[in-house]
DNA sequence: GACATATGAATGAAGG
DNA sequence: CCTTCATTCATATGTC
């Protein structure tokens, strides 16, 4: 997700605004601030920025670290595609369990032209780059070992909406591994 | 991700305690049966299942335990990538000369629509959405493209050199420039 | 418990 | 827009 998970500690975050920055170049590695701004823009409705917009965004984000316009371009492409795809999956998935239509809670975001305006003036809340909110991805997981036994595994992880179609037996035609 | 997508379902799949006992998983932990089936499919030649196939496989595997389609997607992505990576290792190590017999390895698996058919047999029952119109686009061999151009920059967003902005700070007006 | 490894998940970058 | 590839992050598991 957009969450990124990068925790603060290990991720080779060369958020070197400023001087050298460790260059582990090879591919763009967005800083948390950059991601935040981009995400905000996306959330505010921007999906396919024009060349000009990309330029501007890139310029602004360069303050936080090395970045090229193509990075911005790709970021939006990927984010949009993944968001859509994610949604598609979820939709299908829930479709199979036939009982949670509620899954659609969000998905409006809107698209009015207003977004464009906003964008040109540049982002909203974006920066508070004092933001050290590392997601600190809590994960207070207790223990996750799913039992590996074939038949008892059903409801080990409730909550997701996946557990419902395990009533019919695969009939084991599976061993189609013939070749 | 995988969606290349890759980004399928929700990431925060921590179930909140709910009742059933079992554990709450931060990530999917496949059962042996699930792994076996996936491996068999892989061995039988399936490398990049289509969305439909992923759905079906996922449905079937749900019999053995909790699973989401994204898990199947990631599984194939990872398995394929790692096999290739491993092979590349070996290839590089053992091959100084021009004899690349090893090259043959991944030419065998790729061909014939057998896999597709197999897959269609796979799902059987269930699935109200079972459509037979598979794209059957059959994983047209991947590994052939050796990615020879690291930075081709084909993106249509003009100007690639952006790093110039980096040296002049946005003067922090950024924070205020919104709206 | 630290360390090594295997693997699930994510995402940048392309190619088409 | 779609799919795919490569790399990397994060966590589960195994070993000592």
mmCIF file of C-alpha atoms (C1' of nucleotides) in Angstrom:
data_model
loop_
_atom_site.group_PDB
_atom_site.id
_atom_site.type_symbol
_atom_site.label_atom_id
_atom_site.label_comp_id
_atom_site.label_asym_id
_atom_site.label_seq_id
_atom_site.Cartn_x
_atom_site.Cartn_y
_atom_site.Cartn_z
ATOM 1 C CA UNK A 1 0.000 0.000 0.000
ATOM 2 C CA UNK A 2 0.928 3.485 0.088
ATOM 3 C CA UNK A 3 1.913 2.829 3.546
ATOM 4 C CA UNK A 4 5.173 1.846 2.473
ATOM 5 C CA UNK A 5 6.347 0.159 5.246
ATOM 6 C CA UNK A 6 9.641 1.447 5.504
ATOM 7 C CA UNK A 7 10.367 1.716 9.013
ATOM 8 C CA UNK A 8 12.816 4.251 9.909
ATOM 9 C CA UNK A 9 15.600 2.215 11.068
ATOM 10 C CA UNK A 10 16.627 -0.173 8.456
ATOM 11 C CA UNK A 11 15.591 1.076 5.229
ATOM 12 C CA UNK A 12 18.635 2.734 3.950
ATOM 13 C CA UNK A 13 16.758 5.873 4.055
ATOM 14 C CA UNK A 14 19.105 8.310 2.710
ATOM 15 C CA UNK A 15 16.799 11.072 3.208
ATOM 16 C CA UNK A 16 19.615 13.302 2.762
ATOM 17 C CA UNK A 17 18.139 16.473 1.968
ATOM 18 C CA UNK A 18 21.158 18.350 1.858
ATOM 19 C CA UNK A 19 24.421 17.148 1.143
ATOM 20 C CA UNK A 20 25.661 14.074 -0.216
ATOM 21 C CA UNK A 21 23.202 11.599 0.683
ATOM 22 C CA UNK A 22 24.369 8.166 0.370
ATOM 23 C CA UNK A 23 23.986 7.405 -3.117
ATOM 24 C CA UNK A 24 22.917 3.966 -3.495
ATOM 25 C CA UNK A 25 21.739 4.964 -6.780
ATOM 26 C CA UNK A 26 20.238 2.549 -9.037
ATOM 27 C CA UNK A 27 16.786 3.463 -8.543
ATOM 28 C CA UNK A 28 14.897 6.156 -6.881
ATOM 29 C CA UNK A 29 14.198 5.587 -3.290
ATOM 30 C CA UNK A 30 11.688 8.124 -2.149
ATOM 31 C CA UNK A 31 11.981 9.705 1.214
ATOM 32 C CA UNK A 32 9.102 9.626 3.572
ATOM 33 C CA UNK A 33 8.367 13.229 2.899
ATOM 34 C CA UNK A 34 8.269 12.672 -0.806
ATOM 35 C CA UNK A 35 5.935 9.788 -0.416
ATOM 36 C CA UNK A 36 3.740 11.758 1.828
ATOM 37 C CA UNK A 37 3.407 14.593 -0.612
ATOM 38 C CA UNK A 38 2.733 12.304 -3.492
ATOM 39 C CA UNK A 39 0.185 10.415 -1.526
ATOM 40 C CA UNK A 40 -1.539 13.556 -0.517
ATOM 41 C CA UNK A 41 -1.724 14.664 -4.072
ATOM 42 C CA UNK A 42 -3.126 11.354 -5.055
ATOM 43 C CA UNK A 43 -5.616 11.413 -2.315
ATOM 44 C CA UNK A 44 -6.691 14.833 -3.237
ATOM 45 C CA UNK A 45 -7.639 13.413 -6.544
ATOM 46 C CA UNK A 46 -4.704 13.772 -8.832
ATOM 47 C CA UNK A 47 -4.259 10.710 -10.898
ATOM 48 C CA UNK A 48 -2.578 11.532 -14.112
ATOM 49 C CA UNK A 49 -0.545 14.680 -13.783
ATOM 50 C CA UNK A 50 0.347 16.532 -16.914
ATOM 51 C CA UNK A 51 3.896 17.092 -17.908
ATOM 52 C CA UNK A 52 3.870 20.485 -16.362
ATOM 53 C CA UNK A 53 2.484 19.239 -13.177
ATOM 54 C CA UNK A 54 5.012 16.518 -13.065
ATOM 55 C CA UNK A 55 7.709 19.057 -13.506
ATOM 56 C CA UNK A 56 6.461 21.141 -10.696
ATOM 57 C CA UNK A 57 5.940 18.322 -8.355
ATOM 58 C CA UNK A 58 9.331 17.003 -9.125
ATOM 59 C CA UNK A 59 10.884 20.376 -8.528
ATOM 60 C CA UNK A 60 9.248 20.690 -5.211
ATOM 61 C CA UNK A 61 10.103 17.230 -4.138
ATOM 62 C CA UNK A 62 13.691 17.629 -5.083
ATOM 63 C CA UNK A 63 14.044 19.558 -1.929
ATOM 64 C CA UNK A 64 13.676 16.409 -0.002
ATOM 65 C CA UNK A 65 16.042 14.393 -1.974
ATOM 66 C CA UNK A 66 17.110 13.368 -5.361
ATOM 67 C CA UNK A 67 14.297 12.899 -7.740
ATOM 68 C CA UNK A 68 13.564 13.094 -11.405
ATOM 69 C CA UNK A 69 10.355 13.802 -13.129
ATOM 70 C CA UNK A 70 10.146 10.330 -14.451
ATOM 71 C CA UNK A 71 9.996 9.125 -10.894
ATOM 72 C CA UNK A 72 6.935 11.186 -10.335
ATOM 73 C CA UNK A 73 5.507 10.003 -13.557
ATOM 74 C CA UNK A 74 6.028 6.378 -12.672
ATOM 75 C CA UNK A 75 4.846 6.876 -9.187
ATOM 76 C CA UNK A 76 1.478 8.036 -10.323
ATOM 77 C CA UNK A 77 1.231 5.380 -12.929
ATOM 78 C CA UNK A 78 1.984 2.668 -10.480
ATOM 79 C CA UNK A 79 -0.030 4.003 -7.685
ATOM 80 C CA UNK A 80 -3.059 4.410 -9.813
ATOM 81 C CA UNK A 81 -2.757 1.023 -11.390
ATOM 82 C CA UNK A 82 -2.197 -0.685 -8.114
ATOM 83 C CA UNK A 83 -4.961 1.041 -6.397
ATOM 84 C CA UNK A 84 -7.282 -0.044 -9.113
ATOM 85 C CA UNK A 85 -6.038 -3.507 -9.169
ATOM 86 C CA UNK A 86 -6.194 -3.848 -5.502
ATOM 87 C CA UNK A 87 -9.729 -2.813 -5.634
ATOM 88 C CA UNK A 88 -10.500 -5.232 -8.322
ATOM 89 C CA UNK A 89 -9.130 -8.084 -6.340
ATOM 90 C CA UNK A 90 -10.942 -7.184 -3.246
ATOM 91 C CA UNK A 91 -14.089 -6.830 -5.144
ATOM 92 C CA UNK A 92 -13.867 -10.216 -6.676
ATOM 93 C CA UNK A 93 -12.804 -11.708 -3.482
ATOM 94 C CA UNK A 94 -15.691 -10.351 -1.574
ATOM 95 C CA UNK A 95 -17.881 -11.236 -4.414
ATOM 96 C CA UNK A 96 -17.159 -14.808 -3.777
ATOM 97 C CA UNK A 97 -18.076 -14.648 -0.217
ATOM 98 C CA UNK A 98 -21.191 -13.068 -1.301
ATOM 99 C CA UNK A 99 -21.882 -11.207 1.783
ATOM 100 C CA UNK A 100 -19.865 -8.216 2.243
ATOM 101 C CA UNK A 101 -20.987 -5.582 -0.019
ATOM 102 C CA UNK A 102 -19.847 -3.174 2.507
ATOM 103 C CA UNK A 103 -16.410 -3.376 1.216
ATOM 104 C CA UNK A 104 -16.859 -0.344 -0.863
ATOM 105 C CA UNK A 105 -16.656 2.137 1.859
ATOM 106 C CA UNK A 106 -14.447 4.458 0.073
ATOM 107 C CA UNK A 107 -13.859 5.226 -3.488
ATOM 108 C CA UNK A 108 -15.069 8.565 -4.193
ATOM 109 C CA UNK A 109 -12.151 10.801 -4.060
ATOM 110 C CA UNK A 110 -13.809 12.729 -6.679
ATOM 111 C CA UNK A 111 -12.289 14.205 -9.653
ATOM 112 C CA UNK A 112 -13.523 17.636 -10.156
ATOM 113 C CA UNK A 113 -11.246 20.002 -11.888
ATOM 114 C CA UNK A 114 -10.638 21.608 -8.626
ATOM 115 C CA UNK A 115 -7.918 19.213 -8.010
ATOM 116 C CA UNK A 116 -5.950 20.612 -10.788
ATOM 117 C CA UNK A 117 -6.101 24.027 -9.369
ATOM 118 C CA UNK A 118 -5.030 22.879 -6.055
ATOM 119 C CA UNK A 119 -2.217 21.125 -7.571
ATOM 120 C CA UNK A 120 -0.841 24.033 -9.362
ATOM 121 C CA UNK A 121 -0.680 25.938 -6.247
ATOM 122 C CA UNK A 122 0.767 22.909 -4.765
ATOM 123 C CA UNK A 123 -0.312 20.800 -2.103
ATOM 124 C CA UNK A 124 -2.055 21.293 0.833
ATOM 125 C CA UNK A 125 -0.823 19.874 3.913
ATOM 126 C CA UNK A 126 2.009 18.205 2.345
ATOM 127 C CA UNK A 127 4.892 19.176 4.177
ATOM 128 C CA UNK A 128 5.451 19.178 7.693
ATOM 129 C CA UNK A 129 8.514 17.468 7.131
ATOM 130 C CA UNK A 130 9.141 17.412 10.718
ATOM 131 C CA UNK A 131 7.030 14.463 10.445
ATOM 132 C CA UNK A 132 8.897 11.648 11.851
ATOM 133 C CA UNK A 133 5.959 9.468 12.030
ATOM 134 C CA UNK A 134 7.501 6.321 11.085
ATOM 135 C CA UNK A 135 4.763 4.041 10.678
ATOM 136 C CA UNK A 136 6.343 1.997 13.250
ATOM 137 C CA UNK A 137 4.215 -0.574 11.822
ATOM 138 C CA UNK A 138 2.912 -1.919 14.974
ATOM 139 C CA UNK A 139 2.076 -5.416 14.157
ATOM 140 C CA UNK A 140 1.362 -6.474 17.572
ATOM 141 C CA UNK A 141 1.029 -9.889 16.417
ATOM 142 C CA UNK A 142 0.962 -12.500 18.920
ATOM 143 C CA UNK A 143 1.912 -15.398 16.982
ATOM 144 C CA UNK A 144 1.056 -16.366 13.568
ATOM 145 C CA UNK A 145 1.841 -19.859 13.015
ATOM 146 C CA UNK A 146 -0.857 -21.297 11.055
ATOM 147 C CA UNK A 147 -1.116 -24.885 11.719
ATOM 148 C CA UNK A 148 -0.059 -26.858 8.817
ATOM 149 C CA UNK A 149 -2.434 -29.645 9.166
ATOM 150 C CA UNK A 150 -4.611 -30.130 6.207
ATOM 151 C CA UNK A 151 -7.975 -30.141 7.672
ATOM 152 C CA UNK A 152 -7.979 -28.103 10.723
ATOM 153 C CA UNK A 153 -6.757 -24.935 9.299
ATOM 154 C CA UNK A 154 -9.916 -23.295 8.404
ATOM 155 C CA UNK A 155 -10.512 -20.408 10.587
ATOM 156 C CA UNK A 156 -7.217 -19.600 11.935
ATOM 157 C CA UNK A 157 -7.147 -16.098 10.786
ATOM 158 C CA UNK A 158 -10.638 -14.860 10.828
ATOM 159 C CA UNK A 159 -11.529 -11.381 9.958
ATOM 160 C CA UNK A 160 -10.543 -11.437 6.453
ATOM 161 C CA UNK A 161 -13.287 -12.261 4.181
ATOM 162 C CA UNK A 162 -11.707 -15.218 2.783
ATOM 163 C CA UNK A 163 -12.732 -18.036 4.870
ATOM 164 C CA UNK A 164 -16.010 -18.766 3.439
ATOM 165 C CA UNK A 165 -15.645 -20.811 0.438
ATOM 166 C CA UNK A 166 -13.894 -23.734 1.779
ATOM 167 C CA UNK A 167 -16.828 -25.917 1.917
ATOM 168 C CA UNK A 168 -16.348 -27.783 -1.155
ATOM 169 C CA UNK A 169 -13.657 -30.118 -1.645
ATOM 170 C CA UNK A 170 -11.168 -29.647 -4.361
ATOM 171 C CA UNK A 171 -11.592 -33.181 -5.320
ATOM 172 C CA UNK A 172 -7.930 -33.437 -5.653
ATOM 173 C CA UNK A 173 -7.841 -33.357 -9.334
ATOM 174 C CA UNK A 174 -5.087 -31.090 -8.462
ATOM 175 C CA UNK A 175 -2.486 -33.550 -9.092
ATOM 176 C CA UNK A 176 -2.628 -32.410 -12.571
ATOM 177 C CA UNK A 177 1.011 -32.098 -12.347
ATOM 178 C CA UNK A 178 1.236 -34.626 -14.996
ATOM 179 C CA UNK A 179 3.490 -33.553 -17.710
ATOM 180 C CA UNK B 1 3.037 -6.753 -7.747
ATOM 181 C CA UNK B 2 2.138 -7.357 -8.723
ATOM 182 C CA UNK B 3 0.311 -6.553 -9.522
ATOM 183 C CA UNK B 4 2.962 -5.926 -10.931
ATOM 184 C CA UNK B 5 0.942 -5.254 -9.907
ATOM 185 C CA UNK B 6 0.871 -6.525 -7.226
ATOM 186 C CA UNK B 7 -0.858 -4.794 -4.830
ATOM 187 C CA UNK B 8 -3.722 -6.792 -4.094
ATOM 188 C CA UNK B 9 -5.667 -6.794 -1.046
ATOM 189 C CA UNK B 10 -5.462 -5.017 2.041
ATOM 190 C CA UNK B 11 -2.363 -5.164 3.843
ATOM 191 C CA UNK B 12 -3.495 -4.721 7.282
ATOM 192 C CA UNK B 13 -4.805 -8.109 7.690
ATOM 193 C CA UNK B 14 -4.432 -8.372 11.319
ATOM 194 C CA UNK B 15 -7.521 -9.791 12.571
ATOM 195 C CA UNK B 16 -8.491 -8.294 15.677
ATOM 196 C CA UNK B 17 -8.870 -11.052 17.926
ATOM 197 C CA UNK B 18 -12.037 -12.286 17.109
ATOM 198 C CA UNK B 19 -12.898 -15.107 18.321
ATOM 199 C CA UNK B 20 -12.018 -18.027 16.761
ATOM 200 C CA UNK B 21 -8.881 -18.668 18.233
ATOM 201 C CA UNK B 22 -6.111 -19.231 16.017
ATOM 202 C CA UNK B 23 -3.572 -16.695 15.390
ATOM 203 C CA UNK B 24 -3.643 -13.433 13.803
ATOM 204 C CA UNK B 25 -1.383 -13.282 10.951
ATOM 205 C CA UNK B 26 0.496 -10.417 9.650
ATOM 206 C CA UNK B 27 1.089 -12.242 6.504
ATOM 207 C CA UNK B 28 -0.065 -15.276 4.727
ATOM 208 C CA UNK B 29 1.509 -18.440 5.807
ATOM 209 C CA UNK B 30 0.748 -21.188 3.330
ATOM 210 C CA UNK B 31 -0.035 -24.670 4.417
ATOM 211 C CA UNK B 32 1.914 -27.540 3.037
ATOM 212 C CA UNK B 33 -0.938 -28.525 0.842
ATOM 213 C CA UNK B 34 -1.208 -25.098 -0.593
ATOM 214 C CA UNK B 35 2.457 -25.018 -1.309
ATOM 215 C CA UNK B 36 2.290 -28.378 -2.906
ATOM 216 C CA UNK B 37 -0.470 -27.430 -5.231
ATOM 217 C CA UNK B 38 1.188 -24.211 -6.167
ATOM 218 C CA UNK B 39 4.427 -25.975 -6.752
ATOM 219 C CA UNK B 40 2.757 -28.545 -8.901
ATOM 220 C CA UNK B 41 1.171 -25.888 -10.976
ATOM 221 C CA UNK B 42 4.458 -24.189 -11.321
ATOM 222 C CA UNK B 43 6.168 -27.342 -12.290
ATOM 223 C CA UNK B 44 3.552 -28.114 -14.798
ATOM 224 C CA UNK B 45 4.522 -24.941 -16.482
ATOM 225 C CA UNK B 46 2.362 -22.243 -15.115
ATOM 226 C CA UNK B 47 4.384 -19.226 -14.429
ATOM 227 C CA UNK B 48 2.261 -16.185 -14.731
ATOM 228 C CA UNK B 49 -1.355 -17.009 -14.064
ATOM 229 C CA UNK B 50 -3.919 -14.639 -15.358
ATOM 230 C CA UNK B 51 -6.270 -12.913 -13.063
ATOM 231 C CA UNK B 52 -8.898 -15.515 -13.665
ATOM 232 C CA UNK B 53 -6.555 -18.300 -12.996
ATOM 233 C CA UNK B 54 -5.392 -16.661 -9.862
ATOM 234 C CA UNK B 55 -8.922 -16.388 -8.692
ATOM 235 C CA UNK B 56 -9.624 -20.000 -9.319
ATOM 236 C CA UNK B 57 -6.486 -21.250 -7.762
ATOM 237 C CA UNK B 58 -7.115 -19.107 -4.780
ATOM 238 C CA UNK B 59 -10.595 -20.439 -4.432
ATOM 239 C CA UNK B 60 -9.406 -23.959 -4.528
ATOM 240 C CA UNK B 61 -6.651 -23.410 -2.108
ATOM 241 C CA UNK B 62 -8.929 -21.766 0.333
ATOM 242 C CA UNK B 63 -10.019 -25.220 1.184
ATOM 243 C CA UNK B 64 -6.757 -25.765 2.890
ATOM 244 C CA UNK B 65 -6.690 -22.579 4.776
ATOM 245 C CA UNK B 66 -7.003 -18.918 4.568
ATOM 246 C CA UNK B 67 -5.732 -17.420 1.407
ATOM 247 C CA UNK B 68 -6.309 -14.441 -0.784
ATOM 248 C CA UNK B 69 -5.757 -14.093 -4.443
ATOM 249 C CA UNK B 70 -2.948 -11.713 -3.907
ATOM 250 C CA UNK B 71 -1.119 -14.434 -2.101
ATOM 251 C CA UNK B 72 -1.293 -16.595 -5.159
ATOM 252 C CA UNK B 73 -0.199 -13.757 -7.280
ATOM 253 C CA UNK B 74 2.781 -13.008 -5.103
ATOM 254 C CA UNK B 75 3.649 -16.602 -4.808
ATOM 255 C CA UNK B 76 4.050 -16.989 -8.514
ATOM 256 C CA UNK B 77 5.850 -13.750 -8.872
ATOM 257 C CA UNK B 78 8.300 -14.632 -6.198
ATOM 258 C CA UNK B 79 8.753 -18.179 -7.184
ATOM 259 C CA UNK B 80 9.457 -17.302 -10.736
ATOM 260 C CA UNK B 81 11.738 -14.467 -9.873
ATOM 261 C CA UNK B 82 13.694 -16.501 -7.424
ATOM 262 C CA UNK B 83 14.118 -19.378 -9.665
ATOM 263 C CA UNK B 84 15.418 -17.105 -12.310
ATOM 264 C CA UNK B 85 17.627 -15.366 -9.888
ATOM 265 C CA UNK B 86 19.012 -18.613 -8.689
ATOM 266 C CA UNK B 87 19.569 -19.764 -12.160
ATOM 267 C CA UNK B 88 21.290 -16.593 -12.977
ATOM 268 C CA UNK B 89 23.595 -17.115 -10.110
ATOM 269 C CA UNK B 90 24.505 -20.511 -11.283
ATOM 270 C CA UNK B 91 24.754 -19.372 -14.777
ATOM 271 C CA UNK B 92 27.137 -16.638 -13.939
ATOM 272 C CA UNK B 93 29.205 -18.732 -11.681
ATOM 273 C CA UNK B 94 29.634 -21.783 -13.737
ATOM 274 C CA UNK B 95 29.801 -20.177 -17.048
ATOM 275 C CA UNK B 96 32.767 -18.352 -18.249
ATOM 276 C CA UNK B 97 32.724 -19.885 -21.592
ATOM 277 C CA UNK B 98 30.267 -19.538 -24.332
ATOM 278 C CA UNK B 99 28.626 -22.851 -23.892
ATOM 279 C CA UNK B 100 25.373 -22.098 -22.439
ATOM 280 C CA UNK B 101 23.734 -25.368 -22.282
ATOM 281 C CA UNK B 102 22.015 -24.224 -19.232
ATOM 282 C CA UNK B 103 20.041 -21.967 -21.407
ATOM 283 C CA UNK B 104 17.932 -24.868 -22.353
ATOM 284 C CA UNK B 105 16.466 -25.148 -18.975
ATOM 285 C CA UNK B 106 13.802 -22.692 -19.337
ATOM 286 C CA UNK B 107 12.813 -23.423 -22.817
ATOM 287 C CA UNK B 108 11.272 -26.667 -22.048
ATOM 288 C CA UNK B 109 8.553 -25.593 -19.843
ATOM 289 C CA UNK B 110 7.395 -22.963 -22.113
ATOM 290 C CA UNK B 111 5.114 -24.011 -24.835
ATOM 291 C CA UNK B 112 1.914 -25.678 -25.524
ATOM 292 C CA UNK B 113 -1.303 -24.636 -24.035
ATOM 293 C CA UNK B 114 -1.427 -27.663 -21.938
ATOM 294 C CA UNK B 115 -1.161 -25.710 -18.843
ATOM 295 C CA UNK B 116 -4.155 -23.711 -19.643
ATOM 296 C CA UNK B 117 -6.245 -26.714 -20.151
ATOM 297 C CA UNK B 118 -5.026 -28.174 -17.009
ATOM 298 C CA UNK B 119 -6.026 -25.150 -15.236
ATOM 299 C CA UNK B 120 -9.473 -25.185 -16.545
ATOM 300 C CA UNK B 121 -9.879 -28.584 -15.201
ATOM 301 C CA UNK B 122 -8.625 -27.495 -11.937
ATOM 302 C CA UNK B 123 -11.463 -25.460 -10.572
ATOM 303 C CA UNK B 124 -14.408 -27.521 -11.303
ATOM 304 C CA UNK B 125 -17.470 -26.954 -9.267
ATOM 305 C CA UNK B 126 -18.084 -23.928 -7.211
ATOM 306 C CA UNK B 127 -17.419 -20.645 -8.703
ATOM 307 C CA UNK B 128 -20.441 -18.997 -9.937
ATOM 308 C CA UNK B 129 -18.255 -16.735 -11.852
ATOM 309 C CA UNK B 130 -16.449 -19.431 -13.604
ATOM 310 C CA UNK B 131 -16.144 -18.190 -17.043
ATOM 311 C CA UNK B 132 -14.574 -20.257 -19.644
ATOM 312 C CA UNK B 133 -13.274 -17.396 -21.568
ATOM 313 C CA UNK B 134 -9.792 -17.548 -20.436
ATOM 314 C CA UNK B 135 -7.623 -15.194 -22.151
ATOM 315 C CA UNK B 136 -5.357 -18.053 -22.408
ATOM 316 C CA UNK B 137 -2.718 -15.613 -23.114
ATOM 317 C CA UNK B 138 -0.451 -18.218 -21.802
ATOM 318 C CA UNK B 139 2.548 -16.780 -20.290
ATOM 319 C CA UNK B 140 4.462 -16.074 -23.343
ATOM 320 C CA UNK B 141 7.835 -16.892 -22.175
ATOM 321 C CA UNK B 142 9.422 -14.249 -20.135
ATOM 322 C CA UNK B 143 12.974 -14.710 -19.415
ATOM 323 C CA UNK B 144 13.969 -13.848 -22.866
ATOM 324 C CA UNK B 145 14.292 -10.246 -22.347
ATOM 325 C CA UNK B 146 17.538 -9.592 -20.818
ATOM 326 C CA UNK B 147 16.857 -6.051 -20.043
ATOM 327 C CA UNK B 148 19.723 -4.541 -21.810
ATOM 328 C CA UNK B 149 18.850 -0.972 -21.313
ATOM 329 C CA UNK B 150 18.869 0.126 -17.775
ATOM 330 C CA UNK B 151 17.733 3.584 -18.346
ATOM 331 C CA UNK B 152 16.012 3.927 -21.549
ATOM 332 C CA UNK B 153 13.807 6.662 -20.335
ATOM 333 C CA UNK B 154 10.991 6.224 -22.603
ATOM 334 C CA UNK B 155 8.508 7.868 -20.477
ATOM 335 C CA UNK B 156 6.714 10.543 -22.286
ATOM 336 C CA UNK B 157 7.213 13.222 -19.848
ATOM 337 C CA UNK B 158 10.035 15.049 -21.329
ATOM 338 C CA UNK B 159 13.085 16.304 -19.632
ATOM 339 C CA UNK B 160 14.968 13.844 -17.731
ATOM 340 C CA UNK B 161 17.504 15.897 -16.038
ATOM 341 C CA UNK B 162 15.953 17.198 -12.992
ATOM 342 C CA UNK B 163 18.621 17.270 -10.509
ATOM 343 C CA UNK B 164 19.377 20.814 -11.063
ATOM 344 C CA UNK B 165 16.614 21.959 -8.930
ATOM 345 C CA UNK B 166 18.128 20.260 -6.103
ATOM 346 C CA UNK B 167 20.497 22.931 -5.297
ATOM 347 C CA UNK B 168 18.181 25.719 -4.768
ATOM 348 C CA UNK B 169 15.850 25.152 -1.970
ATOM 349 C CA UNK B 170 12.258 25.738 -2.504
ATOM 350 C CA UNK B 171 12.667 28.129 0.270
ATOM 351 C CA UNK B 172 10.209 26.288 2.270
ATOM 352 C CA UNK B 173 7.407 28.199 0.827
ATOM 353 C CA UNK B 174 6.126 24.852 0.094
ATOM 354 C CA UNK B 175 4.464 24.560 3.302
ATOM 355 C CA UNK B 176 2.395 27.539 2.726
ATOM 356 C CA UNK B 177 1.780 27.439 -0.887
ATOM 357 C CA UNK B 178 -1.222 25.372 -0.670
ATOM 358 C CA UNK B 179 -4.523 26.560 -1.739
ATOM 359 C "C1'" DG C 1 18.851 -14.844 21.901
ATOM 360 C "C1'" DA C 2 21.700 -13.661 17.975
ATOM 361 C "C1'" DC C 3 22.417 -15.005 13.340
ATOM 362 C "C1'" DA C 4 21.325 -17.086 8.804
ATOM 363 C "C1'" DT C 5 18.117 -18.233 5.582
ATOM 364 C "C1'" DA C 6 13.585 -18.646 3.212
ATOM 365 C "C1'" DT C 7 9.823 -16.340 1.596
ATOM 366 C "C1'" DG C 8 5.720 -13.082 1.703
ATOM 367 C "C1'" DA C 9 4.882 -8.298 0.369
ATOM 368 C "C1'" DA C 10 5.756 -4.112 -1.814
ATOM 369 C "C1'" DT C 11 7.140 -1.033 -5.322
ATOM 370 C "C1'" DG C 12 10.294 1.286 -8.789
ATOM 371 C "C1'" DA C 13 10.888 0.769 -13.613
ATOM 372 C "C1'" DA C 14 9.796 -0.665 -17.972
ATOM 373 C "C1'" DG C 15 7.656 -2.842 -22.099
ATOM 374 C "C1'" DG C 16 3.593 -3.290 -24.915
ATOM 375 C "C1'" DC D 1 -3.839 1.554 -19.583
ATOM 376 C "C1'" DC D 2 -2.155 -3.175 -18.899
ATOM 377 C "C1'" DT D 3 1.358 -6.643 -17.515
ATOM 378 C "C1'" DT D 4 5.890 -8.072 -16.166
ATOM 379 C "C1'" DC D 5 10.649 -7.862 -14.092
ATOM 380 C "C1'" DA D 6 14.030 -6.688 -10.585
ATOM 381 C "C1'" DT D 7 15.057 -5.286 -6.077
ATOM 382 C "C1'" DT D 8 14.259 -4.536 -1.761
ATOM 383 C "C1'" DC D 9 11.945 -4.658 2.780
ATOM 384 C "C1'" DA D 10 9.984 -7.432 6.513
ATOM 385 C "C1'" DT D 11 8.949 -11.340 8.822
ATOM 386 C "C1'" DA D 12 8.827 -16.379 9.767
ATOM 387 C "C1'" DT D 13 11.582 -20.095 10.722
ATOM 388 C "C1'" DG D 14 15.567 -22.823 11.545
ATOM 389 C "C1'" DT D 15 20.188 -23.297 13.623
ATOM 390 C "C1'" DC D 16 23.587 -22.684 16.983
#
